PDB file of C-alpha atoms in Angstrom:
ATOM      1  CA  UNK D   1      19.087  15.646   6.463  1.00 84.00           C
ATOM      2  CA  UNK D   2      21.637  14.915   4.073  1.00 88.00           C
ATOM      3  CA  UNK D   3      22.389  14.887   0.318  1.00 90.00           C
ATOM      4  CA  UNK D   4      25.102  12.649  -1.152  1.00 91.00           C
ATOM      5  CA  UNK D   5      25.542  11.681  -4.737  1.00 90.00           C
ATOM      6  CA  UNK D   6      25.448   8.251  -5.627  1.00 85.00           C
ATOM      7  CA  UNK D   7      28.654   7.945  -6.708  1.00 85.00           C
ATOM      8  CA  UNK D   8      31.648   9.372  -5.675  1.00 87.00           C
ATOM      9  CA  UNK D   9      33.140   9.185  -9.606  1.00 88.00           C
ATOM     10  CA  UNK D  10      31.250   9.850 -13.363  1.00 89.00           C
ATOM     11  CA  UNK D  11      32.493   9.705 -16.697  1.00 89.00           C
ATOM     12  CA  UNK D  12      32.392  12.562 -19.070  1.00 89.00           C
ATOM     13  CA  UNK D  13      29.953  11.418 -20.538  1.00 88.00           C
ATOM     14  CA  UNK D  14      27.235  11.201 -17.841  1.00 86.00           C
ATOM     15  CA  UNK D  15      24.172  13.539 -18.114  1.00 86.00           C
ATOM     16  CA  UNK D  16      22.805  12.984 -15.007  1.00 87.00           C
ATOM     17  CA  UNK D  17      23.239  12.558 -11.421  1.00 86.00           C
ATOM     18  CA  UNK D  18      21.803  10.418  -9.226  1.00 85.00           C
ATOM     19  CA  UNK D  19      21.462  11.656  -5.286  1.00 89.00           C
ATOM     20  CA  UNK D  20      20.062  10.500  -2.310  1.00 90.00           C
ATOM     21  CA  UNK D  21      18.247  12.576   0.018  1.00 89.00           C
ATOM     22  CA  UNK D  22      18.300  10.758   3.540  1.00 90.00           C
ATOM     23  CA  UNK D  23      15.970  12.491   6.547  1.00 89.00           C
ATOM     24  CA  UNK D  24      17.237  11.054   9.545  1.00 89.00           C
ATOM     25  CA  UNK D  25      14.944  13.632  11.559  1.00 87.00           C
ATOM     26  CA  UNK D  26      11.651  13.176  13.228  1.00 90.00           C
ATOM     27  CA  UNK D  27      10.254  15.567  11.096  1.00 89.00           C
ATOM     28  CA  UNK D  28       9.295  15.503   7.487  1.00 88.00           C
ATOM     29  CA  UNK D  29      10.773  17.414   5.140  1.00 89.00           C
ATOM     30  CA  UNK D  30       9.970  18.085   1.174  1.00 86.00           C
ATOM     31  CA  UNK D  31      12.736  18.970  -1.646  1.00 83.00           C
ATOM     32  CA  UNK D  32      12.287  20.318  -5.034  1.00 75.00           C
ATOM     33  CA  UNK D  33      13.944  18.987  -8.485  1.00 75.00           C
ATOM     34  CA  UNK D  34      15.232  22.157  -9.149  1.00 80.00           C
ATOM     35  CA  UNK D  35      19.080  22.312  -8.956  1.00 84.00           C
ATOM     36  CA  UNK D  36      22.334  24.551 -10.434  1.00 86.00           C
ATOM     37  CA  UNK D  37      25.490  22.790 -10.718  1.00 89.00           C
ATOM     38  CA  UNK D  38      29.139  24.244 -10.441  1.00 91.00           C
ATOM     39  CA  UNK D  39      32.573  23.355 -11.319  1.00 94.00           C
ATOM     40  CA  UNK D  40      35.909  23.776  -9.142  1.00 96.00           C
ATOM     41  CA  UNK D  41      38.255  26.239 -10.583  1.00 95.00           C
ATOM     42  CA  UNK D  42      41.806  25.901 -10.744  1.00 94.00           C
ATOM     43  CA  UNK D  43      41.352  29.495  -8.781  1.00 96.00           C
ATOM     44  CA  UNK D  44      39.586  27.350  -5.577  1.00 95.00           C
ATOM     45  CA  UNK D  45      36.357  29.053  -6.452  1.00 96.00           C
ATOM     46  CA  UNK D  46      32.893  27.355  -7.326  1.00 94.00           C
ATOM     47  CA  UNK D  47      31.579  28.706 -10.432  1.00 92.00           C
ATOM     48  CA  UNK D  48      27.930  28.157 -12.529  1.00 88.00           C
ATOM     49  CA  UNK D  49      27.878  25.602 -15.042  1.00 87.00           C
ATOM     50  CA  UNK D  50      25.694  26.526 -18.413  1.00 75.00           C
ATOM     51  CA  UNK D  51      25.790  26.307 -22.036  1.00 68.00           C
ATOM     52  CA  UNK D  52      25.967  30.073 -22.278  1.00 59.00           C
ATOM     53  CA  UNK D  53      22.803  30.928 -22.992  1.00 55.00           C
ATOM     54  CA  UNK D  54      20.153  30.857 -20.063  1.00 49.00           C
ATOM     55  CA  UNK D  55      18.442  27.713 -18.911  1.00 50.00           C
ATOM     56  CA  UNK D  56      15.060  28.494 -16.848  1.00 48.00           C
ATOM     57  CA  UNK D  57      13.733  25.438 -15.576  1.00 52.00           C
ATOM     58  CA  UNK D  58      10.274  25.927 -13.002  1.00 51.00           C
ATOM     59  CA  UNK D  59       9.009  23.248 -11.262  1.00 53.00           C
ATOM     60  CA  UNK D  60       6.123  23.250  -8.986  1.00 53.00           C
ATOM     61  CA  UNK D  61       7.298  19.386  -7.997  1.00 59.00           C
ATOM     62  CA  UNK D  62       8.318  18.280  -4.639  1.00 68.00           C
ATOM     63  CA  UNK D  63       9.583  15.084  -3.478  1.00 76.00           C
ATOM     64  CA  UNK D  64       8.289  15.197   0.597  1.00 81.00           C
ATOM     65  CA  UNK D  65      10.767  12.176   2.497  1.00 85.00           C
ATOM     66  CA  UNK D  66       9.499  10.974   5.852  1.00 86.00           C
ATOM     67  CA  UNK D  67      11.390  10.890   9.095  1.00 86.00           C
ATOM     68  CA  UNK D  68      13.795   7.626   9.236  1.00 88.00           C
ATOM     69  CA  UNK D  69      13.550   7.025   5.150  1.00 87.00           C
ATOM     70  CA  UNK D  70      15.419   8.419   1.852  1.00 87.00           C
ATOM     71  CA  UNK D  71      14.513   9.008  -1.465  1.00 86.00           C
ATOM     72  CA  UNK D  72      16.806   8.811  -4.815  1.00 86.00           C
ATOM     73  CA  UNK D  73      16.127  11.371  -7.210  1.00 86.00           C
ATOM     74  CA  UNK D  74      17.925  11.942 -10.633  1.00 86.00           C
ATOM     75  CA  UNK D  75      18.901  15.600 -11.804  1.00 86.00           C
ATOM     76  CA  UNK D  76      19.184  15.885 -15.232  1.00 85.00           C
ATOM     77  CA  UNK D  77      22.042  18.127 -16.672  1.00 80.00           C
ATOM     78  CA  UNK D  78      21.870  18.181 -19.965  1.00 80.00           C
ATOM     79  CA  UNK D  79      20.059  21.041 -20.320  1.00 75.00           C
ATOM     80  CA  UNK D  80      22.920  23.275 -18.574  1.00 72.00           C
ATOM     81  CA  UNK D  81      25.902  22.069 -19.373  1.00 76.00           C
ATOM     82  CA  UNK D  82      27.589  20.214 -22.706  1.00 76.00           C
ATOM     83  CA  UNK D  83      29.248  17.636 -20.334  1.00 80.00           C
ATOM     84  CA  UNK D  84      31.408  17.042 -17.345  1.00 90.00           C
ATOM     85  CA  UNK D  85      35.451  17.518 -18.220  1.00 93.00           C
ATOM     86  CA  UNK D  86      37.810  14.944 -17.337  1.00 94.00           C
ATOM     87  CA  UNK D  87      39.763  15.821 -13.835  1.00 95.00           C
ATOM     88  CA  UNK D  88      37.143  18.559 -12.284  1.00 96.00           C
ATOM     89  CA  UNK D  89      35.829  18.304  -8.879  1.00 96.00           C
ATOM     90  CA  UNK D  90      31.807  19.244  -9.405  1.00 95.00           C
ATOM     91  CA  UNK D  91      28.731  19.784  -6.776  1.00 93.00           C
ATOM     92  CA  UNK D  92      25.001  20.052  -7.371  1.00 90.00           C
ATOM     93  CA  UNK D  93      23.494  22.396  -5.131  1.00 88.00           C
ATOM     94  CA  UNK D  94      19.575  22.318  -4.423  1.00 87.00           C
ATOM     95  CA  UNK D  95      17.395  23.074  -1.023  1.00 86.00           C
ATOM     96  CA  UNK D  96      15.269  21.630   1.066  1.00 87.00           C
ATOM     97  CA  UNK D  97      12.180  22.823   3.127  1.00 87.00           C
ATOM     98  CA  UNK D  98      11.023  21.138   6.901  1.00 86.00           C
ATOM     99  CA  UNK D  99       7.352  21.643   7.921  1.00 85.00           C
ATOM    100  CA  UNK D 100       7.638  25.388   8.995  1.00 88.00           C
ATOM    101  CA  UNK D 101       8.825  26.134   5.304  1.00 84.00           C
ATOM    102  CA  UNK D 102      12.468  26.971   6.293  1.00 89.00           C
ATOM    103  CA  UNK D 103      14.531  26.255   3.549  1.00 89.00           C
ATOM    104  CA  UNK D 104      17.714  25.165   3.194  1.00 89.00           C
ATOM    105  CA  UNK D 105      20.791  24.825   0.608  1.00 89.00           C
ATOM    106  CA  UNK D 106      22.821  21.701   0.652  1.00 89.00           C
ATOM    107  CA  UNK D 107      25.576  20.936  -1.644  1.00 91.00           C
ATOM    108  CA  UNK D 108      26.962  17.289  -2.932  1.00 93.00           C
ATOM    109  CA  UNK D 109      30.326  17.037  -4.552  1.00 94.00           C
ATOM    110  CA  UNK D 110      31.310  14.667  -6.849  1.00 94.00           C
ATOM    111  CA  UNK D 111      34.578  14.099  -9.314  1.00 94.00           C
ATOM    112  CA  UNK D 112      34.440  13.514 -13.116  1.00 94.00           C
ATOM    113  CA  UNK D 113      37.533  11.122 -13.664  1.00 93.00           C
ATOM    114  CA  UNK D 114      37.310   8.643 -16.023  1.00 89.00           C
ATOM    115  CA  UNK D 115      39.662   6.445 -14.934  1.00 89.00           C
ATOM    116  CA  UNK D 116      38.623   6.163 -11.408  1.00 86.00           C
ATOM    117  CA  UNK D 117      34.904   5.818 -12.485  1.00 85.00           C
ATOM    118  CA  UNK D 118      36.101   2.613 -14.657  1.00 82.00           C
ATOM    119  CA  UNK D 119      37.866   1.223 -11.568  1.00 80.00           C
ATOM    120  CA  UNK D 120      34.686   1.805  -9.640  1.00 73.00           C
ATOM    121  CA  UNK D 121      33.287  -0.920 -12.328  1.00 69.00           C
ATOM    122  CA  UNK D 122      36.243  -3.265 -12.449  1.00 65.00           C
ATOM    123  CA  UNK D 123      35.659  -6.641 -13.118  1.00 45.00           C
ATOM    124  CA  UNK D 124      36.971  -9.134 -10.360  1.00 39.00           C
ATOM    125  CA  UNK D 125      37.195 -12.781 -10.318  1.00 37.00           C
ATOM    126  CA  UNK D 126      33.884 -13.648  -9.519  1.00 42.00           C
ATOM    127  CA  UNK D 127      32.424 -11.539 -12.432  1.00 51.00           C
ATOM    128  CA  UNK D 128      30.954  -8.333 -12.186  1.00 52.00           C
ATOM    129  CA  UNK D 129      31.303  -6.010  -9.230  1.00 52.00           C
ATOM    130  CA  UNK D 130      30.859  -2.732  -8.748  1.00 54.00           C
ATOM    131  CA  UNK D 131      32.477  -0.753  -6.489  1.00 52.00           C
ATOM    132  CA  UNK D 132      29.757   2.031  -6.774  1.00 55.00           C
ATOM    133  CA  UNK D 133      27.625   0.148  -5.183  1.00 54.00           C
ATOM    134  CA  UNK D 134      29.724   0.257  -1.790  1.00 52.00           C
ATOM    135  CA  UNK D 135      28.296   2.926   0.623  1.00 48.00           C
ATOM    136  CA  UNK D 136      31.900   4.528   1.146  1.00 46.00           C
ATOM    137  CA  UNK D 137      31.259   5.317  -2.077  1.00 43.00           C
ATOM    138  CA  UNK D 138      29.268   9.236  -2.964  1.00 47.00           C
ATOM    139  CA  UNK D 139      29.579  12.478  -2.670  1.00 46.00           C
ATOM    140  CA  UNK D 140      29.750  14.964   0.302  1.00 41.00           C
ATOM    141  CA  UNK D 141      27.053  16.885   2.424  1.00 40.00           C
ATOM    142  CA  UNK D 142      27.644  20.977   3.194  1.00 39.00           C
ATOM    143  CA  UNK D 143      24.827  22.409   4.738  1.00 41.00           C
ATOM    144  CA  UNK D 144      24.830  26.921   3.773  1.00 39.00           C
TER     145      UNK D 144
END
């Protein structure tokens, strides 16, 4: 199973993510929308992101991905955070549960630089391309 976020770059001003949840298992497996999001620190440590106040957000809605398939699901951040900053690295961290009802937490990272999200959109000769579309492109899989 792994998690990786669609891009490896957003702009400030993104309010959502979108990931995508590959099961390359024999076994099904079902994940949940909920998620919490944290920031890099200049101190190496991974820290909540929120407005302040406290966000509760229950869901009783799971996504269930067959073996040999993926499914791309958007997390919404608004409601935590006032926006990415400029420079940070960031991860989303959610879980996933197999058959037995194991669950497990799995982690994407992904970088909020403007500049490098613009090049991922540059315009080349032949019009249009983006570089986001490119599968070396997205974030990174830890499994805790």
């Amino acid at each position: 199973v792994t998690l990786t976020t669609q891009f490896k770059y957003y702009f400030d001003d993104e309010g959502s993510l979108h990931c995508v949840w590959k099961n390359e298992g024999t076994d099904k497996f079902s994940c949940y929308d909920t998620f919490e999001l944290h920031v890099l620190n200049d101190d190496g440590n991974w820290y909540k992101v929120s407005k302040g106040e406290a966000v509760t957000f229950n869901t009783n809605y799971s996504h269930g991905i067959d073996p040999e398939s993926e499914s791309n699901i958007r997390y919404d951040f608004r409601l935590y955070s006032d926006g990415l900053k400029d420079g940070k690295t960031y991860r989303i961290s959610t879980f996933f549960f197999d058959e037995n009802g194991n669950n497990y937490q799995v982690y994407a990272e992904f970088i909020c630089d403007n500049a490098l999200a613009e090049e991922e959109m540059k315009e080349v000769s032949n019009g249009m391309h983006s570089h986001r579309e490119e599968p070396t492109y997205g974030g990174k899989i830890n499994i805790g």
